[in-house]
Amino acid sequence: MNHELTAHESMLLGKALEGALDEAEKREFEVLLERRPELREEFHSIKAVQEVTMAMNFKKPPEETWDRYWGGVYARLERGIAWTLISIGAAVVIAFAGYHAVLAFLEDTASPLLLKIAVAALVLGGAILLVSVVREKLTLRKTDKYREVIR
Amino acid sequence: MDDVDHNPEADWIRLARAGDKEAFGKLVRLYMHQAYYVALGFLGSHEDALDASQEAFAKAYGAMKKFDPSRRFFTWYYAILRNHCLNMLRRKSIRPIPFSELQPEIQARQASDDQTDGFLYRSEIHAVVWKALWKLGADDRQLIVARDILETPYSVLAELLDVPLGTVMSRLYLARRRLRSAVEGLL
């Protein structure tokens, strides 16, 4: 059962657990435990769990892990450049092919007028959507206080 | 005297911001152990921790121009790594390393000194606490792992979390409280 704690109480208990209380805080801590015996019990059970976690340790990874580590990061940097180039190339090719396909369709006299209007509406709608998203991203970038945090 | 006091890290950061991969490589080698263990605290498996810490370094390289050189590199990198780990945790279910893969010396010590403690043997208590750690939120778990298992100093934790020292201890206490509840839930 967890009892309600104020921010100051949790800081006091935290400092006590980590052995970081000064003299004044030690007195305050003792008064707190006198006043609230349920916290004394909680404090001691948390300390017991802390002793267990402090006795744990991770197995060290093999030494080759560190020898190969930078190589793994470097490969990711290269792949990042490759993906950027592929994305740019693909965007240009798709835009070019799309433009010519739409143009050819609109110039085709055999296609019904209604279908041509529908395709033109689709293209126009897509373009407006793209401009809107890009504009929103750019505005957000200027005002986003978390822009330095890479997600 | 200047040569003795000179900190090469500042030079590596300056060069890396200008696109020098070798200089960035030196930064990576300097912080790779710390990065790996932070990721291990979040993700709990060797492969995921290795992958996440390397991927976060690659992201950091791509964003080096945004890095403010007046800050510590690892504090900035930690924010990138933490976000990457949280994204990984959201995307896939993580399987933490089994308790049997914790440091062998600890296991050996327990085997020779395996007394009962209440209803459970000590090694069983360790296993229960380890399992309970994985019932906590990622930030709680990482904080406890960083402090207790990796012995990260409070001052470093305060810097990484960008909070005062007292707040680190308060957060640790609340995380330990939730851990204790999780342990009780498993007993």
GROMACS .gro file of C-alpha atoms in nm:
model
  338
    1MET     CA    1   0.000   0.000   0.000
    2ASN     CA    2   0.150   0.336  -0.107
    3HIS     CA    3   0.061   0.633   0.113
    4GLU     CA    4   0.021   0.987  -0.013
    5LEU     CA    5   0.346   1.184  -0.011
    6THR     CA    6   0.418   1.551  -0.068
    7ALA     CA    7   0.707   1.644  -0.299
    8HIS     CA    8   0.909   1.755   0.005
    9GLU     CA    9   0.843   1.428   0.191
   10SER     CA   10   0.947   1.217  -0.106
   11MET     CA   11   1.265   1.422  -0.138
   12LEU     CA   12   1.338   1.379   0.233
   13LEU     CA   13   1.276   1.003   0.220
   14GLY     CA   14   1.479   0.981  -0.103
   15LYS     CA   15   1.774   1.163   0.050
   16ALA     CA   16   1.752   0.943   0.361
   17LEU     CA   17   1.756   0.631   0.148
   18GLU     CA   18   2.059   0.753  -0.046
   19GLY     CA   19   2.234   0.864   0.276
   20ALA     CA   20   2.241   1.229   0.173
   21LEU     CA   21   2.060   1.403   0.461
   22ASP     CA   22   2.225   1.695   0.640
   23GLU     CA   23   2.178   1.741   1.016
   24ALA     CA   24   1.864   1.955   0.991
   25GLU     CA   25   1.708   1.715   0.741
   26LYS     CA   26   1.794   1.416   0.962
   27ARG     CA   27   1.590   1.571   1.246
   28GLU     CA   28   1.306   1.649   1.006
   29PHE     CA   29   1.319   1.290   0.877
   30GLU     CA   30   1.296   1.147   1.230
   31VAL     CA   31   1.001   1.373   1.310
   32LEU     CA   32   0.829   1.259   0.990
   33LEU     CA   33   0.872   0.890   1.078
   34GLU     CA   34   0.751   0.954   1.434
   35ARG     CA   35   0.445   1.131   1.301
   36ARG     CA   36   0.372   0.873   1.033
   37PRO     CA   37   0.473   0.521   1.144
   38GLU     CA   38   0.338   0.371   0.819
   39LEU     CA   39   0.618   0.556   0.638
   40ARG     CA   40   0.878   0.398   0.867
   41GLU     CA   41   0.762   0.053   0.761
   42GLU     CA   42   0.750   0.155   0.395
   43PHE     CA   43   1.097   0.311   0.418
   44HIS     CA   44   1.252  -0.009   0.558
   45SER     CA   45   1.089  -0.235   0.298
   46ILE     CA   46   1.207  -0.003   0.018
   47LYS     CA   47   1.558  -0.011   0.167
   48ALA     CA   48   1.547  -0.391   0.160
   49VAL     CA   49   1.457  -0.388  -0.210
   50GLN     CA   50   1.733  -0.131  -0.273
   51GLU     CA   51   1.988  -0.366  -0.115
   52VAL     CA   52   1.884  -0.634  -0.363
   53THR     CA   53   1.909  -0.409  -0.670
   54MET     CA   54   2.246  -0.277  -0.552
   55ALA     CA   55   2.381  -0.633  -0.541
   56MET     CA   56   2.292  -0.694  -0.907
   57ASN     CA   57   2.528  -0.647  -1.195
   58PHE     CA   58   2.518  -0.695  -1.571
   59LYS     CA   59   2.732  -0.949  -1.745
   60LYS     CA   60   2.996  -0.765  -1.953
   61PRO     CA   61   2.952  -0.805  -2.330
   62PRO     CA   62   3.242  -0.972  -2.516
   63GLU     CA   63   3.541  -0.746  -2.589
   64GLU     CA   64   3.478  -0.775  -2.968
   65THR     CA   65   3.154  -0.582  -2.913
   66TRP     CA   66   3.359  -0.270  -2.843
   67ASP     CA   67   3.609  -0.340  -3.123
   68ARG     CA   68   3.322  -0.352  -3.373
   69TYR     CA   69   3.110  -0.078  -3.217
   70TRP     CA   70   3.226   0.221  -3.423
   71GLY     CA   71   3.202   0.009  -3.740
   72GLY     CA   72   2.834  -0.045  -3.664
   73VAL     CA   73   2.775   0.329  -3.619
   74TYR     CA   74   2.976   0.407  -3.937
   75ALA     CA   75   2.769   0.159  -4.140
   76ARG     CA   76   2.453   0.336  -4.018
   77LEU     CA   77   2.595   0.675  -4.124
   78GLU     CA   78   2.666   0.536  -4.474
   79ARG     CA   79   2.321   0.380  -4.493
   80GLY     CA   80   2.170   0.714  -4.386
   81ILE     CA   81   2.339   0.887  -4.682
   82ALA     CA   82   2.227   0.604  -4.915
   83TRP     CA   83   1.865   0.630  -4.800
   84THR     CA   84   1.867   1.009  -4.843
   85LEU     CA   85   1.992   0.974  -5.203
   86ILE     CA   86   1.742   0.695  -5.279
   87SER     CA   87   1.456   0.904  -5.134
   88ILE     CA   88   1.549   1.213  -5.334
   89GLY     CA   89   1.592   1.007  -5.654
   90ALA     CA   90   1.263   0.822  -5.601
   91ALA     CA   91   1.074   1.147  -5.530
   92VAL     CA   92   1.204   1.308  -5.853
   93VAL     CA   93   1.129   0.996  -6.064
   94ILE     CA   94   0.776   0.955  -5.919
   95ALA     CA   95   0.698   1.327  -5.960
   96PHE     CA   96   0.825   1.323  -6.322
   97ALA     CA   97   0.638   1.003  -6.415
   98GLY     CA   98   0.321   1.124  -6.240
   99TYR     CA   99   0.331   1.459  -6.417
  100HIS     CA  100   0.365   1.295  -6.760
  101ALA     CA  101   0.102   1.030  -6.686
  102VAL     CA  102  -0.152   1.294  -6.579
  103LEU     CA  103  -0.064   1.518  -6.876
  104ALA     CA  104  -0.103   1.227  -7.121
  105PHE     CA  105  -0.436   1.133  -6.964
  106LEU     CA  106  -0.572   1.488  -6.982
  107GLU     CA  107  -0.461   1.525  -7.347
  108ASP     CA  108  -0.621   1.194  -7.444
  109THR     CA  109  -0.936   1.284  -7.639
  110ALA     CA  110  -1.084   0.937  -7.586
  111SER     CA  111  -1.109   0.983  -7.204
  112PRO     CA  112  -1.446   1.107  -7.075
  113LEU     CA  113  -1.450   1.471  -6.956
  114LEU     CA  114  -1.593   1.378  -6.615
  115LEU     CA  115  -1.299   1.142  -6.548
  116LYS     CA  116  -1.053   1.414  -6.656
  117ILE     CA  117  -1.213   1.657  -6.409
  118ALA     CA  118  -1.195   1.392  -6.133
  119VAL     CA  119  -0.825   1.325  -6.201
  120ALA     CA  120  -0.752   1.700  -6.210
  121ALA     CA  121  -0.936   1.737  -5.875
  122LEU     CA  122  -0.730   1.449  -5.726
  123VAL     CA  123  -0.403   1.605  -5.838
  124LEU     CA  124  -0.503   1.952  -5.717
  125GLY     CA  125  -0.626   1.812  -5.382
  126GLY     CA  126  -0.300   1.618  -5.338
  127ALA     CA  127  -0.094   1.930  -5.415
  128ILE     CA  128  -0.292   2.145  -5.166
  129LEU     CA  129  -0.254   1.873  -4.899
  130LEU     CA  130   0.122   1.853  -4.957
  131VAL     CA  131   0.165   2.232  -4.939
  132SER     CA  132  -0.047   2.244  -4.621
  133VAL     CA  133   0.157   1.970  -4.447
  134VAL     CA  134   0.490   2.127  -4.546
  135ARG     CA  135   0.373   2.473  -4.429
  136GLU     CA  136   0.255   2.330  -4.094
  137LYS     CA  137   0.586   2.149  -4.042
  138LEU     CA  138   0.784   2.465  -4.118
  139THR     CA  139   0.571   2.676  -3.881
  140LEU     CA  140   0.603   2.413  -3.606
  141ARG     CA  141   0.978   2.397  -3.657
  142LYS     CA  142   1.009   2.769  -3.585
  143THR     CA  143   0.805   2.755  -3.264
  144ASP     CA  144   0.869   2.400  -3.135
  145LYS     CA  145   1.056   2.426  -2.802
  146TYR     CA  146   1.147   2.057  -2.829
  147ARG     CA  147   1.305   2.090  -3.174
  148GLU     CA  148   1.647   1.999  -3.037
  149VAL     CA  149   1.510   1.670  -2.908
  150ILE     CA  150   1.541   1.410  -3.180
  151ARG     CA  151   1.248   1.175  -3.178
  152MET     CA  152   5.045   2.350  -1.869
  153ASP     CA  153   4.787   2.419  -2.137
  154ASP     CA  154   4.867   2.091  -2.314
  155VAL     CA  155   4.816   1.896  -1.992
  156ASP     CA  156   4.480   2.065  -1.921
  157HIS     CA  157   4.361   2.049  -2.281
  158ASN     CA  158   4.041   1.852  -2.325
  159PRO     CA  159   4.043   1.679  -2.665
  160GLU     CA  160   3.666   1.623  -2.651
  161ALA     CA  161   3.601   1.989  -2.739
  162ASP     CA  162   3.816   1.949  -3.051
  163TRP     CA  163   3.638   1.628  -3.152
  164ILE     CA  164   3.302   1.800  -3.112
  165ARG     CA  165   3.415   2.098  -3.320
  166LEU     CA  166   3.547   1.872  -3.595
  167ALA     CA  167   3.242   1.642  -3.584
  168ARG     CA  168   3.012   1.944  -3.621
  169ALA     CA  169   3.208   2.027  -3.937
  170GLY     CA  170   3.138   1.676  -4.069
  171ASP     CA  171   3.457   1.494  -3.964
  172LYS     CA  172   3.350   1.132  -3.916
  173GLU     CA  173   3.680   1.024  -3.762
  174ALA     CA  174   3.646   1.289  -3.489
  175PHE     CA  175   3.290   1.172  -3.429
  176GLY     CA  176   3.426   0.818  -3.408
  177LYS     CA  177   3.649   0.929  -3.120
  178LEU     CA  178   3.345   1.067  -2.938
  179VAL     CA  179   3.163   0.740  -2.998
  180ARG     CA  180   3.455   0.538  -2.858
  181LEU     CA  181   3.464   0.766  -2.554
  182TYR     CA  182   3.095   0.720  -2.470
  183MET     CA  183   3.003   0.381  -2.620
  184HIS     CA  184   3.016   0.188  -2.289
  185GLN     CA  185   2.802   0.443  -2.107
  186ALA     CA  186   2.558   0.459  -2.401
  187TYR     CA  187   2.526   0.082  -2.421
  188TYR     CA  188   2.450   0.044  -2.050
  189VAL     CA  189   2.195   0.329  -2.053
  190ALA     CA  190   2.016   0.154  -2.341
  191LEU     CA  191   2.042  -0.178  -2.155
  192GLY     CA  192   1.862  -0.016  -1.860
  193PHE     CA  193   1.579   0.086  -2.090
  194LEU     CA  194   1.562  -0.220  -2.314
  195GLY     CA  195   1.712  -0.507  -2.118
  196SER     CA  196   1.866  -0.707  -2.400
  197HIS     CA  197   2.219  -0.698  -2.536
  198GLU     CA  198   2.118  -0.688  -2.904
  199ASP     CA  199   1.856  -0.415  -2.858
  200ALA     CA  200   2.087  -0.206  -2.639
  201LEU     CA  201   2.366  -0.232  -2.896
  202ASP     CA  202   2.133  -0.148  -3.184
  203ALA     CA  203   1.965   0.145  -3.002
  204SER     CA  204   2.287   0.303  -2.879
  205GLN     CA  205   2.449   0.279  -3.226
  206GLU     CA  206   2.138   0.412  -3.400
  207ALA     CA  207   2.121   0.703  -3.155
  208PHE     CA  208   2.486   0.787  -3.231
  209ALA     CA  209   2.402   0.789  -3.603
  210LYS     CA  210   2.108   1.024  -3.533
  211ALA     CA  211   2.333   1.243  -3.319
  212TYR     CA  212   2.585   1.270  -3.603
  213GLY     CA  213   2.310   1.383  -3.840
  214ALA     CA  214   2.206   1.650  -3.590
  215MET     CA  215   2.553   1.764  -3.474
  216LYS     CA  216   2.496   2.114  -3.616
  217LYS     CA  217   2.209   2.160  -3.368
  218PHE     CA  218   2.431   2.064  -3.075
  219ASP     CA  219   2.519   2.351  -2.845
  220PRO     CA  220   2.893   2.306  -2.769
  221SER     CA  221   2.852   2.476  -2.430
  222ARG     CA  222   2.660   2.165  -2.312
  223ARG     CA  223   2.803   1.823  -2.234
  224PHE     CA  224   2.788   1.596  -2.538
  225PHE     CA  225   2.664   1.293  -2.346
  226THR     CA  226   2.376   1.489  -2.185
  227TRP     CA  227   2.256   1.586  -2.532
  228TYR     CA  228   2.312   1.237  -2.670
  229TYR     CA  229   2.125   1.087  -2.372
  230ALA     CA  230   1.806   1.276  -2.473
  231ILE     CA  231   1.834   1.129  -2.825
  232LEU     CA  232   1.903   0.780  -2.692
  233ARG     CA  233   1.618   0.794  -2.440
  234ASN     CA  234   1.369   0.896  -2.709
  235HIS     CA  235   1.496   0.624  -2.940
  236CYS     CA  236   1.463   0.360  -2.667
  237LEU     CA  237   1.111   0.476  -2.576
  238ASN     CA  238   1.014   0.457  -2.945
  239MET     CA  239   1.155   0.104  -2.961
  240LEU     CA  240   0.958   0.006  -2.651
  241ARG     CA  241   0.640   0.145  -2.808
  242ARG     CA  242   0.700  -0.040  -3.136
  243LYS     CA  243   0.787  -0.386  -3.012
  244SER     CA  244   0.763  -0.600  -2.706
  245ILE     CA  245   1.104  -0.623  -2.542
  246ARG     CA  246   1.227  -0.944  -2.387
  247PRO     CA  247   1.460  -0.854  -2.099
  248ILE     CA  248   1.771  -1.060  -2.035
  249PRO     CA  249   1.692  -1.353  -1.805
  250PHE     CA  250   1.805  -1.322  -1.443
  251SER     CA  251   2.052  -1.605  -1.504
  252GLU     CA  252   2.249  -1.371  -1.735
  253LEU     CA  253   2.329  -1.118  -1.467
  254GLN     CA  254   2.692  -1.098  -1.359
  255PRO     CA  255   2.820  -1.452  -1.293
  256GLU     CA  256   3.011  -1.352  -0.976
  257ILE     CA  257   2.686  -1.247  -0.812
  258GLN     CA  258   2.529  -1.575  -0.909
  259ALA     CA  259   2.826  -1.766  -0.770
  260ARG     CA  260   2.818  -1.571  -0.445
  261GLN     CA  261   2.449  -1.643  -0.404
  262ALA     CA  262   2.498  -2.012  -0.472
  263SER     CA  263   2.753  -2.040  -0.191
  264ASP     CA  264   2.559  -1.817   0.046
  265ASP     CA  265   2.204  -1.911  -0.039
  266GLN     CA  266   2.029  -1.871   0.291
  267THR     CA  267   1.657  -1.842   0.337
  268ASP     CA  268   1.522  -1.495   0.386
  269GLY     CA  269   1.163  -1.529   0.502
  270PHE     CA  270   0.991  -1.770   0.267
  271LEU     CA  271   1.229  -1.728  -0.023
  272TYR     CA  272   1.593  -1.812  -0.089
  273ARG     CA  273   1.804  -1.504  -0.156
  274SER     CA  274   1.862  -1.601  -0.518
  275GLU     CA  275   1.484  -1.627  -0.558
  276ILE     CA  276   1.440  -1.280  -0.406
  277HIS     CA  277   1.692  -1.143  -0.656
  278ALA     CA  278   1.503  -1.310  -0.941
  279VAL     CA  279   1.168  -1.169  -0.821
  280VAL     CA  280   1.311  -0.816  -0.792
  281TRP     CA  281   1.465  -0.846  -1.137
  282LYS     CA  282   1.129  -0.954  -1.280
  283ALA     CA  283   0.953  -0.670  -1.094
  284LEU     CA  284   1.193  -0.418  -1.250
  285TRP     CA  285   1.043  -0.509  -1.587
  286LYS     CA  286   0.696  -0.428  -1.464
  287LEU     CA  287   0.799  -0.065  -1.407
  288GLY     CA  288   0.782   0.218  -1.657
  289ALA     CA  289   1.098   0.257  -1.867
  290ASP     CA  290   1.211   0.579  -1.694
  291ASP     CA  291   1.171   0.430  -1.343
  292ARG     CA  292   1.359   0.117  -1.443
  293GLN     CA  293   1.639   0.306  -1.615
  294LEU     CA  294   1.683   0.532  -1.311
  295ILE     CA  295   1.714   0.237  -1.070
  296VAL     CA  296   1.941   0.047  -1.306
  297ALA     CA  297   2.160   0.355  -1.361
  298ARG     CA  298   2.197   0.420  -0.989
  299ASP     CA  299   2.209   0.072  -0.833
  300ILE     CA  300   2.348  -0.157  -1.101
  301LEU     CA  301   2.565   0.086  -1.299
  302GLU     CA  302   2.652   0.302  -0.996
  303THR     CA  303   2.604   0.627  -1.188
  304PRO     CA  304   2.681   0.922  -0.954
  305TYR     CA  305   2.384   1.137  -0.849
  306SER     CA  306   2.548   1.445  -1.001
  307VAL     CA  307   2.561   1.271  -1.342
  308LEU     CA  308   2.198   1.159  -1.312
  309ALA     CA  309   2.098   1.517  -1.225
  310GLU     CA  310   2.278   1.642  -1.533
  311LEU     CA  311   2.128   1.377  -1.761
  312LEU     CA  312   1.775   1.435  -1.633
  313ASP     CA  313   1.828   1.811  -1.617
  314VAL     CA  314   1.688   1.832  -1.263
  315PRO     CA  315   1.838   1.930  -0.922
  316LEU     CA  316   2.010   1.664  -0.708
  317GLY     CA  317   1.723   1.656  -0.455
  318THR     CA  318   1.476   1.582  -0.736
  319VAL     CA  319   1.689   1.288  -0.852
  320MET     CA  320   1.667   1.137  -0.504
  321SER     CA  321   1.296   1.207  -0.483
  322ARG     CA  322   1.237   1.044  -0.824
  323LEU     CA  323   1.452   0.749  -0.719
  324TYR     CA  324   1.247   0.708  -0.404
  325LEU     CA  325   0.919   0.712  -0.596
  326ALA     CA  326   1.060   0.465  -0.851
  327ARG     CA  327   1.177   0.236  -0.569
  328ARG     CA  328   0.834   0.266  -0.412
  329ARG     CA  329   0.672   0.145  -0.734
  330LEU     CA  330   0.933  -0.132  -0.753
  331ARG     CA  331   0.846  -0.243  -0.403
  332SER     CA  332   0.477  -0.256  -0.502
  333ALA     CA  333   0.566  -0.459  -0.812
  334VAL     CA  334   0.770  -0.700  -0.597
  335GLU     CA  335   0.473  -0.740  -0.360
  336GLY     CA  336   0.252  -0.812  -0.660
  337LEU     CA  337   0.482  -1.098  -0.761
  338LEU     CA  338   0.513  -1.262  -0.418
   0.00000   0.00000   0.00000
